[in-house]
Amino acid sequence: MMHAPMASADHAPAPPVSFETSPARYRHLRLEIDGPIARLVIAIRENEGLRPGYALKLNSYDLGVDIELADAVQRLRFEHPEVTCVVITSGQEGMFSAGANIFMLGTSSHAFKVNFCKFTNETRLYIEDATENSGQTYIAALNGTASGGGYELPLACKEMYLVDDRRSAVSLPEVPFLGVLPGTGGLTRVVDKRKVRRDLADIFVTLAEGIKGKRAVEWNLVDGIFPTSRFAESVAARAKEIAGAGRPSRKGVVLDALDPVVTAKSITYRHVTVTFGPQLRVAHVELRLPQDMPEIPREASELGASWWPLRAFRELDDAILRLRVNHLDAGILLFSTRGRIADVLKLDEQLEKHAGDWFVNEVRHLMKRVLKRVDVTSKSLFTIVDEGSCFAGSLFELSLASDRTYMLSDGPKIALSVMNGGALPMGNGLTRLQSRFLAKPEHALEMASRRGELTAAEAEELGLVTASVDSVDWDDEVRLALEERASFSPDALTGMEASLRFAGPETIETKIFGRLSAWQNWIFQRPNAVGERGALSLYGKPESPEFDWNRT
Amino acid sequence: MMHAPMASADHAPAPPVSFETSPARYRHLRLEIDGPIARLVIAIRENEGLRPGYALKLNSYDLGVDIELADAVQRLRFEHPEVTCVVITSGQEGMFSAGANIFMLGTSSHAFKVNFCKFTNETRLYIEDATENSGQTYIAALNGTASGGGYELPLACKEMYLVDDRRSAVSLPEVPFLGVLPGTGGLTRVVDKRKVRRDLADIFVTLAEGIKGKRAVEWNLVDGIFPTSRFAESVAARAKEIAGAGRPSRKGVVLDALDPVVTAKSITYRHVTVTFGPQLRVAHVELRLPQDMPEIPREASELGASWWPLRAFRELDDAILRLRVNHLDAGILLFSTRGRIADVLKLDEQLEKHAGDWFVNEVRHLMKRVLKRVDVTSKSLFTIVDEGSCFAGSLFELSLASDRTYMLSDGPKIALSVMNGGALPMGNGLTRLQSRFLAKPEHALEMASRRGELTAAEAEELGLVTASVDSVDWDDEVRLALEERASFSPDALTGMEASLRFAGPETIETKIFGRLSAWQNWIFQRPNAVGERGALSLYGKPESPEFDWNRT
């Protein structure tokens, strides 16, 4: 359906993307820590884009930049727990950021654009999560124009301040310039988070040059403006006010590299292995619990980055990201676990008992974020509970996140723990048990406090697994289910799963991944944006786009 | 971007669709009234599709059938207020309905598919609205298999009963058969309305043959099953139970034909005129209030179908539908009014005072539905408040529904009335004032009780209009705003407006029009569905579809 150049972009074997980085390797960001205040300086190197073919001018970004941003946000929580205020600003005079690079978008495949937007959305949500749950308040110091994604990043901060220099503006010019939407939650955050009046929002998002000065404050597009001469000191004063004394007693935990072994057939981490096949389009994701896990000491952070829940969930996170971007054809993730249920339950107990400890709190929130990443992954998610598995408590959330769970009837058990009761909510604000039992909230509550191991028959009876299958039928039934799933249209599955996974209430987060992303994906397919004469394709070229004027 | 045959379908000058019909002209439905119980029998004539090229086999439907259904639901409320229970059943043995006709979908343009789905969704919501607000409870008697849209129709009923004959099933086979989604709210109603457990829903919507008998009851896919021998009597007994004595004292009001005069340049009704141009891609929609309006008598229904609010809002409804389907290139609707503010305010007072009267209640709910139809129309909505206008109370809701409102600063006034306070809610459950002032709920409340005429300066100050413009600049400013709007990508505008219009809470209704429809529209563009080798294109042909297996 796509024109030839696009079609080839869709199928060109792009080099695999790694999501691992560290401050020493950053090319585009500078992370400066000064007591309780961190400064994240965006200083993007034009010629060091992730892929060839575009220059990252005007502090515009690509996935490579966003991988650094995601890394910085994560490391600030674990490695710099003393920090209580993070100031995001620009290293370029007069330009905060021009947003996602248009030439990168214009030359990317549809799937890459969609995955890029999803990842940037997750990172923006993590900034909000850090502000809310780690006491690291993000403020944006817009020392120049913030345009498109360059404004969506400050929208994710708790506060933003704009320099009042008669030039610098905030803008979302995607509709007038590119014929697409602000793709990183912009429209939703403007009317739902900042609650800008809808007709003013309508003007704002159709005004290519954006809005500056007092009007930006009046419309609640920014929280304040300062003249150039007082900008740096005013922002610094506000940061100091927010930061307070910081938390100097906390000792950070350095996140070591995951460095998986990647082959054509597998991705192997310390506790997680992804194996492709043997079934067509299936990636088998196995999590393994070690034989021994230490108790949480008085100073929990002494456990370090090797502590199982931290390391294993970071590995799972990295695996999910690689599967999304580098393995488009692996349409089904098959989750399994290996270990002892008793060990998971003991771990969960400890995670709950020490929830007040900053490091344990961070690990719990990391687990929550990784599970949310699973929830919004556009792949079918199946869990198999077989012999030797340990789907209990926090690990059972993987099964609850799955579209289906098959459990071997003779042998394995599952169990629930305190961690199923609210520590790991979905994006819609419900626990996965509440989402599952929307028709029976009292049953969800009862399950959340249910203790003890459950057989397959019990689990099926309680509605906790989809099907209990005996060993005679097991191989065939699982194989047939996977084969059937692998035969369906991948697009229909994406829309279907997005609809079935998020019943019940909606939040800004689910609106971004559900409604806004779905509209953007539609627009990203339309000739008016990505056709040969579409606005996105022709951006920066002398020709004007040609639109099909029919409204749909 | 579309393959040649699709592209031509997209641009073929289809004959304009009329949305007017009446029971005497129904081809596919039989409406049988028996005291308090109405039976709506689906008996679709294969060879009388709205357009040539497909046969409506197995009680499958097209837009023509749905226009009859929408008409029947509307007329039952106005013409048969004595009815308290409506039984929808099939005139075909063993087949309730096979849903939307696949060959019709396969040969339709993208825009037509999208508009068809939107209209069918609205009709299903009106069935729920009649059940909730008119005391006309819909139950579905599935005397045969209900498949796809044929199951989505019963999903909109309060209760549904399936014949237990070992053959008849309910199913949503769109994903396995067609590579698209159940497009009429199916997925949302399964998990959000009927609250089917998400993994069971996943099995159900991937099981082409569907689910029958006891399992359909256990999964809450139907409310009960009866064997063939007892089916008719059991459903009749349930209908009788629901219907009770009915409301024999109510005398219905016959809805006369609107019969607009349609030319290439305009659509003219008694109180509404649509004029195309002079600006490019603009349709000017004017509502006129008559000089005199009668007081509401003790027996309000004596006012009949000519009563202004009923007639005018029916005309507006018809105009919106024609604009959506027959005038794709009219991307902007420009609303204006003519009349006296005092007359609107007096009308609104009466509408409120007599809200307890069944006929007045029906008119109020009709006004609500028409305004909701405006809210979800994929066109830019601008209101101009100029000399001679009467944007007050219920008519000011049109302005509140608009993306922008321009008001002439010297002369015209606006006013609010009791009708802005909750009688005409949006699909998200909020009033349009609450949606507008999401940041200031107390201001929304204050405005809802604000009385008296407001100048442009006051209206702008209170945030009720977008801009007050003086007469010197008026023509230029309005013209430029329209020209600018008309220059943007229609697709980007559709996604943008859908996002900005519905801030705040979400309901099943907004989920259907926002999230589910957006995903479906995306899928409706994808080669896996509509490409030459796509599943929708190849349905019923000997070839198997060929999918691009990459997940997006």
XYZ file of N, CA and C in Angstrom, chain A residues 1-3 10-11 110-111 114-115 175-176 179-181 187 191-192 194-195 197-203 205-207 281 328-331 377-380 382 400-406 426 435-439 460 463-466 484-506 511 513-519 521-523 525-532 547-552, chain B residues 1-3 10-11 110-111 114-115 175-176 179-181 187 191-192 194-195 197-203 205-207 281 328-331 377-380 382 400-406 426 435-439 460 463-466 484-506 511 513-519 521-523 525-528 530-532 547-552:
627
model
N 0.824 -1.201 0.000
C 0.000 0.000 0.000
C 0.862 1.257 0.000
N 2.058 1.150 0.604
C 2.911 2.323 0.679
C 3.577 2.521 -0.674
N 3.920 3.756 -0.968
C 4.697 3.998 -2.177
C 6.048 3.296 -2.053
N 10.105 0.284 5.000
C 9.433 -0.611 5.925
C 10.157 -1.946 6.054
N 10.906 -2.301 5.043
C 11.467 -3.636 5.054
C 12.995 -3.658 5.067
N 6.836 2.797 8.965
C 5.667 3.008 9.819
C 5.893 2.386 11.199
N 6.357 1.142 11.220
C 6.540 0.450 12.493
C 7.565 1.176 13.363
N 5.987 4.294 14.914
C 5.066 3.935 15.988
C 5.836 3.526 17.246
N 6.866 2.713 17.071
C 7.646 2.281 18.227
C 8.459 3.417 18.836
N 0.512 19.778 13.241
C -0.634 19.813 12.325
C -0.351 20.759 11.149
N 0.002 22.033 11.394
C 0.240 22.894 10.233
C 1.466 22.530 9.407
N 1.268 17.713 8.983
C 0.075 16.906 8.734
C -0.022 15.682 9.629
N 0.650 15.720 10.770
C 0.513 14.641 11.749
C 0.204 15.270 13.111
N 0.062 14.454 14.144
C -0.231 14.981 15.482
C 1.055 15.102 16.300
N -1.240 16.531 22.730
C -2.629 16.991 22.738
C -3.310 16.614 24.046
N -4.773 19.425 27.053
C -6.153 19.595 27.550
C -6.457 18.791 28.811
N -5.756 17.699 29.044
C -6.078 16.868 30.214
C -5.182 17.137 31.408
N -2.723 19.977 31.644
C -2.672 21.420 31.893
C -4.055 22.045 31.756
N -5.020 21.266 31.280
C -6.417 21.694 31.204
C -6.602 23.028 30.485
N -8.091 25.455 27.891
C -9.442 25.501 27.314
C -9.388 25.003 25.878
N -10.389 24.208 25.486
C -10.267 23.474 24.225
C -10.161 24.372 23.007
N -10.819 25.532 22.998
C -10.708 26.381 21.806
C -9.349 27.097 21.765
N -8.808 27.409 22.953
C -7.461 27.988 22.977
C -6.448 26.928 22.558
N -6.658 25.707 23.026
C -5.786 24.608 22.613
C -5.845 24.433 21.094
N -7.026 24.580 20.542
C -7.212 24.460 19.091
C -6.389 25.513 18.359
N -6.419 26.735 18.875
C -5.605 27.787 18.256
C -4.122 27.467 18.423
N -2.466 24.656 18.842
C -1.884 23.553 18.063
C -2.027 23.740 16.551
N -2.637 24.840 16.146
C -2.649 25.118 14.706
C -1.802 26.348 14.377
N -1.158 26.898 15.383
C -0.352 28.098 15.205
C 1.114 27.677 15.114
N 7.053 -17.142 14.533
C 6.628 -15.848 15.068
C 6.455 -15.824 16.584
N 10.294 -7.332 14.813
C 8.901 -7.028 14.479
C 8.110 -8.290 14.159
N 8.813 -9.298 13.619
C 8.088 -10.491 13.190
C 7.778 -11.440 14.341
N 8.362 -11.203 15.502
C 8.029 -12.038 16.661
C 6.743 -11.482 17.265
N 5.622 -11.951 16.770
C 4.334 -11.373 17.147
C 3.770 -11.895 18.451
N 2.758 -3.404 25.028
C 3.552 -3.967 23.935
C 2.617 -4.577 22.892
N 2.833 -4.167 21.635
C 1.970 -4.653 20.550
C 2.387 -6.030 20.085
N 2.285 -6.968 20.975
C 2.503 -8.368 20.624
C 1.531 -9.183 21.464
N 1.135 -10.322 20.955
C 0.272 -11.191 21.751
C 1.088 -11.749 22.906
N 1.266 -14.572 25.793
C 0.748 -15.835 26.337
C 1.670 -16.261 27.478
N -0.991 -12.212 34.622
C -2.167 -11.333 34.612
C -2.086 -10.309 33.483
N -0.866 -9.971 33.062
C -0.690 -9.033 31.950
C -0.918 -9.724 30.606
N -0.933 -11.042 30.615
C -1.003 -11.785 29.356
C -2.426 -11.861 28.821
N -2.499 -12.043 27.517
C -3.806 -12.187 26.891
C -4.438 -13.532 27.258
N -3.596 -14.529 27.454
C -4.065 -15.844 27.888
C -2.997 -16.527 28.727
N -3.445 -17.391 29.623
C -2.523 -18.222 30.392
C -2.977 -19.674 30.346
N -2.066 -20.545 29.913
C -2.323 -21.986 29.929
C -1.536 -22.612 31.079
N -1.684 -1.017 36.855
C -1.640 -0.781 35.420
C -1.771 0.724 35.148
N -8.597 -5.317 37.008
C -8.913 -5.275 35.576
C -9.488 -6.603 35.116
N -8.915 -7.672 35.624
C -9.352 -9.018 35.224
C -10.776 -9.297 35.699
N -11.051 -8.897 36.928
C -12.361 -9.196 37.508
C -13.212 -7.937 37.611
N -13.301 -7.217 36.525
C -14.066 -5.969 36.496
C -15.527 -6.225 36.866
N -16.013 -7.398 36.515
C -17.419 -7.730 36.802
C -17.614 -8.082 38.272
N -8.061 -22.302 37.824
C -9.050 -22.176 36.758
C -10.419 -21.829 37.349
N -10.754 -18.375 38.268
C -10.648 -17.441 37.148
C -9.272 -16.825 37.004
N -8.260 -17.424 37.639
C -6.922 -16.823 37.613
C -6.110 -17.234 36.391
N -6.458 -18.350 35.787
C -5.803 -18.750 34.533
C -6.891 -19.042 33.506
N -6.485 -19.015 32.249
C -7.477 -19.191 31.188
C -7.911 -20.635 31.068
N -2.452 -20.898 15.819
C -3.649 -20.139 15.450
C -3.370 -18.645 15.588
N -2.800 -18.264 16.733
C -2.528 -16.848 16.967
C -1.603 -16.298 15.895
N -0.609 -17.108 15.538
C 0.390 -16.658 14.566
C -0.189 -16.537 13.162
N -1.423 -17.024 12.960
C -2.015 -16.973 11.621
C -2.877 -15.736 11.405
N -3.164 -14.998 12.484
C -4.058 -13.835 12.363
C -3.323 -12.594 11.871
N -4.095 -11.662 11.313
C -3.511 -10.397 10.878
C -2.883 -9.668 12.067
N -1.589 -9.362 11.976
C -0.915 -8.674 13.088
C -1.576 -7.343 13.430
N -2.111 -6.643 12.445
C -2.715 -5.331 12.718
C -4.004 -5.477 13.514
N -4.827 -6.446 13.108
C -6.076 -6.669 13.821
C -5.779 -7.057 15.272
N -4.739 -7.866 15.465
C -4.387 -8.263 16.836
C -3.960 -7.059 17.660
N -3.193 -6.156 17.053
C -2.741 -4.968 17.791
C -3.939 -4.151 18.287
N -4.891 -3.897 17.397
C -6.071 -3.123 17.795
C -6.941 -3.873 18.792
N -7.056 -5.170 18.596
C -7.896 -5.998 19.478
C -7.308 -6.053 20.886
N -6.019 -6.312 20.975
C -5.397 -6.441 22.287
C -5.406 -5.110 23.027
N -5.181 -4.013 22.296
C -5.208 -2.689 22.930
C -6.592 -2.416 23.515
N -7.623 -2.974 22.884
C -8.985 -2.743 23.376
C -9.327 -3.649 24.556
N -8.900 -4.908 24.492
C -9.292 -5.851 25.550
C -8.459 -5.686 26.821
N -7.231 -5.208 26.675
C -6.365 -5.127 27.863
C -6.749 -3.991 28.796
N -7.412 -2.977 28.278
C -7.676 -1.785 29.100
C -9.157 -1.487 29.246
N -9.881 -2.429 29.819
C -11.272 -2.142 30.169
C -11.264 -1.236 31.406
N -12.437 -0.691 31.711
C -12.541 0.116 32.921
C -12.103 1.540 32.726
N -11.659 2.168 33.822
C -11.374 3.603 33.783
C -10.233 3.961 32.840
N -10.220 5.229 32.442
C -9.131 5.732 31.601
C -8.385 6.821 32.364
N -5.098 7.159 27.856
C -5.538 7.969 26.718
C -4.403 8.163 25.722
N -1.747 6.132 25.236
C -1.416 4.896 24.515
C -2.600 4.365 23.716
N -3.815 4.664 24.151
C -4.979 4.154 23.448
C -5.439 5.107 22.378
N -6.094 6.193 22.799
C -6.744 7.070 21.845
C -5.775 7.863 20.976
N -4.867 8.600 21.636
C -3.981 9.479 20.875
C -3.071 8.682 19.936
N -2.480 7.605 20.454
C -1.576 6.809 19.621
C -2.309 6.176 18.452
N -3.541 5.724 18.695
C -4.292 5.083 17.611
C -4.575 6.085 16.505
N -4.962 7.313 16.866
C -5.186 8.337 15.842
C -3.896 8.646 15.104
N -1.310 6.713 14.706
C -0.933 5.602 13.837
C -1.739 5.647 12.542
N -3.009 5.982 12.676
C -3.864 6.106 11.482
C -3.294 7.190 10.562
N -3.010 8.346 11.155
C -2.499 9.463 10.348
C -1.149 9.097 9.732
N -0.314 6.498 8.507
C -0.514 5.624 7.359
C -1.102 6.363 6.176
N -1.589 7.584 6.407
C -2.386 8.269 5.404
C -1.503 8.985 4.385
N -1.895 8.938 3.120
C -1.122 9.615 2.067
C -0.911 11.097 2.360
N -1.853 11.740 3.019
C -1.686 13.169 3.303
C -0.461 13.449 4.178
N -0.031 12.441 4.941
C 1.191 12.601 5.733
C 2.376 11.932 5.046
N 2.241 10.644 4.723
C 3.419 9.882 4.311
C 3.448 9.516 2.831
N 2.446 9.960 2.073
C 2.507 9.718 0.626
C 3.628 10.521 -0.008
N 3.878 10.237 -1.283
C 4.962 10.951 -1.980
C 4.790 12.459 -1.917
N -2.872 17.648 -0.748
C -3.760 16.862 0.106
C -4.975 16.348 -0.643
N -5.432 15.178 -0.244
C -6.782 14.727 -0.601
C -7.695 15.415 0.411
N -8.556 16.282 -0.071
C -9.307 17.148 0.846
C -10.498 16.482 1.493
N -10.791 15.262 1.124
C -11.936 14.583 1.747
C -11.675 14.334 3.226
N -12.637 14.728 4.043
C -12.515 14.478 5.479
C -13.029 13.086 5.768
N -12.328 12.358 6.625
C -12.738 11.004 6.991
C -13.067 10.963 8.473
N -2.181 6.149 -2.150
C -1.628 5.059 -1.357
C -2.416 3.767 -1.546
N -3.706 3.909 -1.845
C -4.530 2.722 -1.990
C -4.249 2.107 -3.358
N -4.421 0.791 -3.454
C -4.334 0.150 -4.756
C -5.404 0.712 -5.673
N -12.512 5.127 -3.619
C -12.432 6.297 -2.756
C -12.947 7.549 -3.457
N -12.889 7.564 -4.746
C -13.203 8.802 -5.440
C -14.402 8.695 -6.383
N -12.483 4.048 2.011
C -12.111 4.176 3.418
C -13.074 5.105 4.148
N -13.330 6.262 3.557
C -14.202 7.243 4.207
C -15.599 6.676 4.425
N -15.579 4.233 7.362
C -15.471 4.948 8.633
C -16.808 5.593 8.993
N -17.446 6.241 8.031
C -18.734 6.887 8.304
C -19.843 5.871 8.561
N -11.683 -10.586 13.519
C -10.230 -10.756 13.546
C -9.819 -11.994 12.751
N -10.364 -13.180 13.049
C -9.919 -14.347 12.264
C -10.346 -14.328 10.798
N -9.481 -9.793 9.351
C -8.318 -8.972 9.691
C -8.679 -7.559 10.092
N -9.910 -7.352 10.551
C -10.307 -6.038 11.084
C -10.951 -6.259 12.452
N -11.397 -5.177 13.081
C -12.029 -5.306 14.397
C -13.550 -5.332 14.255
N -15.817 -4.810 20.825
C -14.781 -5.126 21.804
C -15.014 -4.359 23.101
N -15.939 -6.118 26.969
C -15.172 -6.031 28.228
C -15.640 -4.917 29.156
N -16.251 -3.860 28.610
C -16.618 -2.728 29.452
C -18.086 -2.756 29.879
N -20.411 -5.641 29.278
C -20.738 -6.960 29.823
C -19.625 -7.468 30.729
N -18.500 -6.763 30.757
C -17.395 -7.073 31.674
C -16.937 -8.536 31.594
N -14.416 -11.405 31.214
C -13.009 -11.478 31.625
C -12.119 -11.385 30.395
N -11.040 -10.630 30.507
C -10.293 -10.269 29.298
C -9.703 -11.465 28.547
N -9.294 -12.508 29.252
C -8.733 -13.645 28.511
C -9.833 -14.466 27.840
N -11.016 -14.489 28.467
C -12.137 -15.172 27.817
C -12.583 -14.355 26.601
N -12.592 -13.047 26.763
C -12.922 -12.177 25.630
C -11.934 -12.409 24.488
N -10.674 -12.590 24.844
C -9.633 -12.836 23.838
C -9.937 -14.121 23.072
N -10.338 -15.151 23.792
C -10.696 -16.407 23.107
C -11.928 -16.192 22.246
N -13.224 -13.526 20.798
C -13.113 -12.721 19.576
C -12.084 -13.278 18.586
N -11.456 -14.390 18.938
C -10.576 -15.037 17.955
C -11.155 -16.373 17.508
N -12.330 -16.713 18.016
C -12.970 -17.981 17.701
C -14.024 -17.728 16.631
N -14.234 24.635 0.803
C -14.369 23.561 1.796
C -15.146 23.960 3.046
N -17.856 14.967 1.603
C -16.590 14.717 2.286
C -15.651 15.908 2.207
N -15.770 16.659 1.117
C -14.824 17.758 0.922
C -15.205 19.007 1.725
N -16.400 19.032 2.288
C -16.764 20.167 3.147
C -16.182 19.912 4.529
N -14.952 20.352 4.707
C -14.213 20.022 5.929
C -14.527 20.911 7.107
N -18.536 14.564 14.867
C -18.435 14.736 13.421
C -17.002 15.138 13.050
N -16.448 14.409 12.088
C -15.060 14.668 11.672
C -14.981 15.830 10.704
N -15.355 16.981 11.184
C -15.191 18.209 10.427
C -14.858 19.291 11.441
N -14.139 20.306 11.004
C -13.867 21.421 11.903
C -15.164 22.181 12.119
N -16.809 25.619 13.434
C -16.613 27.022 13.825
C -17.994 27.648 14.011
N -20.670 25.883 22.015
C -19.814 25.149 22.960
C -19.282 23.855 22.332
N -20.011 23.320 21.360
C -19.545 22.112 20.668
C -18.479 22.436 19.626
N -18.358 23.714 19.297
C -17.465 24.107 18.208
C -16.009 24.160 18.653
N -15.132 23.995 17.683
C -13.705 24.091 17.967
C -13.305 25.535 18.277
N -14.014 26.466 17.656
C -13.778 27.889 17.917
C -15.073 28.665 17.715
N -15.203 29.792 18.420
C -16.326 30.701 18.210
C -15.807 32.132 18.077
N -16.179 32.772 16.977
C -15.841 34.174 16.764
C -17.106 35.003 16.977
N -22.498 15.780 27.039
C -21.678 15.168 25.999
C -21.539 13.661 26.272
N -16.765 20.596 30.263
C -15.644 20.200 29.398
C -14.782 21.411 29.052
N -15.466 22.535 28.803
C -14.750 23.747 28.424
C -13.896 24.268 29.568
N -14.472 24.244 30.757
C -13.761 24.804 31.918
C -13.270 23.705 32.850
N -12.598 22.720 32.271
C -12.091 21.588 33.045
C -11.146 22.065 34.153
N -10.442 23.159 33.874
C -9.490 23.684 34.862
C -10.203 24.426 35.986
N -16.154 37.095 26.089
C -14.736 36.764 25.933
C -14.053 36.716 27.305
N -14.663 33.677 29.101
C -14.150 32.476 28.439
C -15.198 31.713 27.650
N -16.321 32.351 27.356
C -17.414 31.646 26.680
C -17.257 31.634 25.162
N -16.518 32.602 24.622
C -16.228 32.592 23.188
C -14.721 32.702 22.999
N -14.262 32.314 21.816
C -12.819 32.291 21.579
C -12.272 33.698 21.382
N -7.211 29.455 6.601
C -6.113 28.730 7.251
C -6.549 27.308 7.578
N -7.732 27.186 8.180
C -8.228 25.859 8.557
C -8.347 24.960 7.332
N -8.822 25.556 6.260
C -9.056 24.781 5.039
C -7.753 24.354 4.373
N -6.630 24.869 4.854
C -5.357 24.527 4.224
C -4.663 23.353 4.910
N -5.156 22.960 6.092
C -4.473 21.906 6.853
C -4.869 20.509 6.361
N -4.013 19.552 6.665
C -4.312 18.164 6.305
C -5.601 17.725 6.996
N -6.577 17.278 6.228
C -7.846 16.845 6.823
C -7.671 15.712 7.841
N -6.721 14.834 7.602
C -6.540 13.707 8.519
C -5.988 14.176 9.862
N -4.999 15.070 9.805
C -4.436 15.594 11.051
C -5.517 16.313 11.849
N -6.385 17.048 11.151
C -7.462 17.754 11.844
C -8.415 16.767 12.520
N -8.720 15.687 11.831
C -9.634 14.697 12.420
C -9.073 14.153 13.734
N -7.809 13.759 13.718
C -7.198 13.226 14.943
C -7.043 14.285 16.014
N -6.715 15.490 15.605
C -6.529 16.595 16.553
C -7.840 16.948 17.240
N -8.881 17.120 16.442
C -10.168 17.523 17.010
C -10.736 16.439 17.924
N -10.559 15.170 17.511
C -11.053 14.074 18.356
C -10.352 14.089 19.710
N -9.103 14.555 19.729
C -8.351 14.588 20.983
C -8.722 15.793 21.838
N -8.907 16.948 21.211
C -9.157 18.169 21.985
C -10.611 18.262 22.473
N -11.528 17.654 21.739
C -12.942 17.799 22.119
C -13.315 16.992 23.351
N -12.566 15.945 23.626
C -12.968 15.049 24.719
C -11.912 14.930 25.802
N -11.617 16.053 26.434
C -10.758 16.000 27.614
C -11.604 15.451 28.763
N -10.938 15.126 29.859
C -11.661 14.685 31.040
C -12.020 13.214 31.001
N -13.087 12.854 31.703
C -13.417 11.439 31.882
C -13.773 10.739 30.578
N -13.668 9.419 30.600
C -14.054 8.615 29.447
C -15.209 7.704 29.856
N -15.055 5.892 24.553
C -14.092 4.851 24.191
C -14.394 4.301 22.806
N -15.989 5.878 20.283
C -15.693 6.847 19.219
C -14.227 7.259 19.203
N -13.570 7.183 20.352
C -12.177 7.610 20.412
C -11.250 6.448 20.139
N -11.105 5.585 21.133
C -10.091 4.554 21.053
C -10.402 3.468 20.024
N -11.566 2.863 20.159
C -11.883 1.731 19.279
C -11.949 2.153 17.813
N -12.630 3.280 17.554
C -12.753 3.738 16.165
C -11.401 4.103 15.580
N -10.545 4.726 16.386
C -9.232 5.119 15.871
C -8.422 3.887 15.480
N -8.450 2.855 16.325
C -7.747 1.619 15.960
C -8.333 1.014 14.693
N -9.967 2.519 12.301
C -9.622 3.330 11.136
C -8.199 3.017 10.671
N -7.301 2.839 11.645
C -5.929 2.489 11.313
C -5.912 1.154 10.567
N -6.585 0.174 11.122
C -6.603 -1.154 10.508
C -7.256 -1.100 9.127
N -6.916 1.004 7.025
C -5.969 1.564 6.058
C -4.850 0.592 5.724
N -4.739 -0.473 6.502
C -3.569 -1.320 6.408
C -3.705 -2.360 5.292
N -2.612 -2.604 4.593
C -2.642 -3.598 3.514
C -3.129 -4.971 3.994
N -2.836 -5.327 5.245
C -3.272 -6.645 5.728
C -4.792 -6.793 5.705
N -6.988 -4.218 3.706
C -7.592 -3.689 2.481
C -6.681 -3.724 1.257
N -5.476 -4.262 1.431
C -4.609 -4.411 0.267
C -5.179 -5.455 -0.695
N -4.577 -5.552 -1.863
C -5.064 -6.524 -2.855
C -5.097 -7.935 -2.298
N -0.285 -11.894 4.600
C -0.030 -10.835 5.578
C 1.435 -10.431 5.612
N 1.646 -9.138 5.905
C 2.962 -8.677 6.345
C 3.000 -8.994 7.839
N 3.899 -9.897 8.229
C 3.857 -10.427 9.594
C 4.453 -9.495 10.645
N 5.022 -8.404 10.207
C 5.601 -7.489 11.200
C 4.515 -6.882 12.079
N 4.738 -6.937 13.379
C 3.798 -6.330 14.312
C 4.146 -4.867 14.488
N 3.126 -4.010 14.508
C 3.349 -2.585 14.678
C 2.696 -2.132 15.968
